[in-house]
Amino acid sequence: MTQDMSEKELKQMELDQLKKEVKLERQMISKTAKELRTFIESMAAEDPILKGVPEDKNPFKEKGGCAIS
């Protein structure tokens, strides 16, 4: 896609992207990390990776085996 574009069009795309990025609200990592940690800890009880999935609700459990005789 970008191979078909002129140098001017590529620079315009880059400029547009930089304009979008400069408008983003920035936050201090010290504040964001605390909020992220609090959120993760509050959701840990519901996390299927930490807690596991009950067999009756597991859509990927094996339904039956295969026997070749």
Phi, psi and omega in degrees: 000309183288344179290333182276355185264148178283167179300320180296317180294321178296316178295324178294319177298317179296317179297316178299318179296317179296324177296320177295316184293325182291337180278346181295138178283127180262148177228152178292137181295331179297323178284314183296320181296320178297316179295319179296316179297316178299316179297314181299316180294325180288334181264357185299326181294334181261000185282116182292338178288320179281320188269330185093164181251130178299144182303323182288343180252002182277111181286348184256007180291152182288131183278331180185162181266174179242130179237127178251126181238000000 
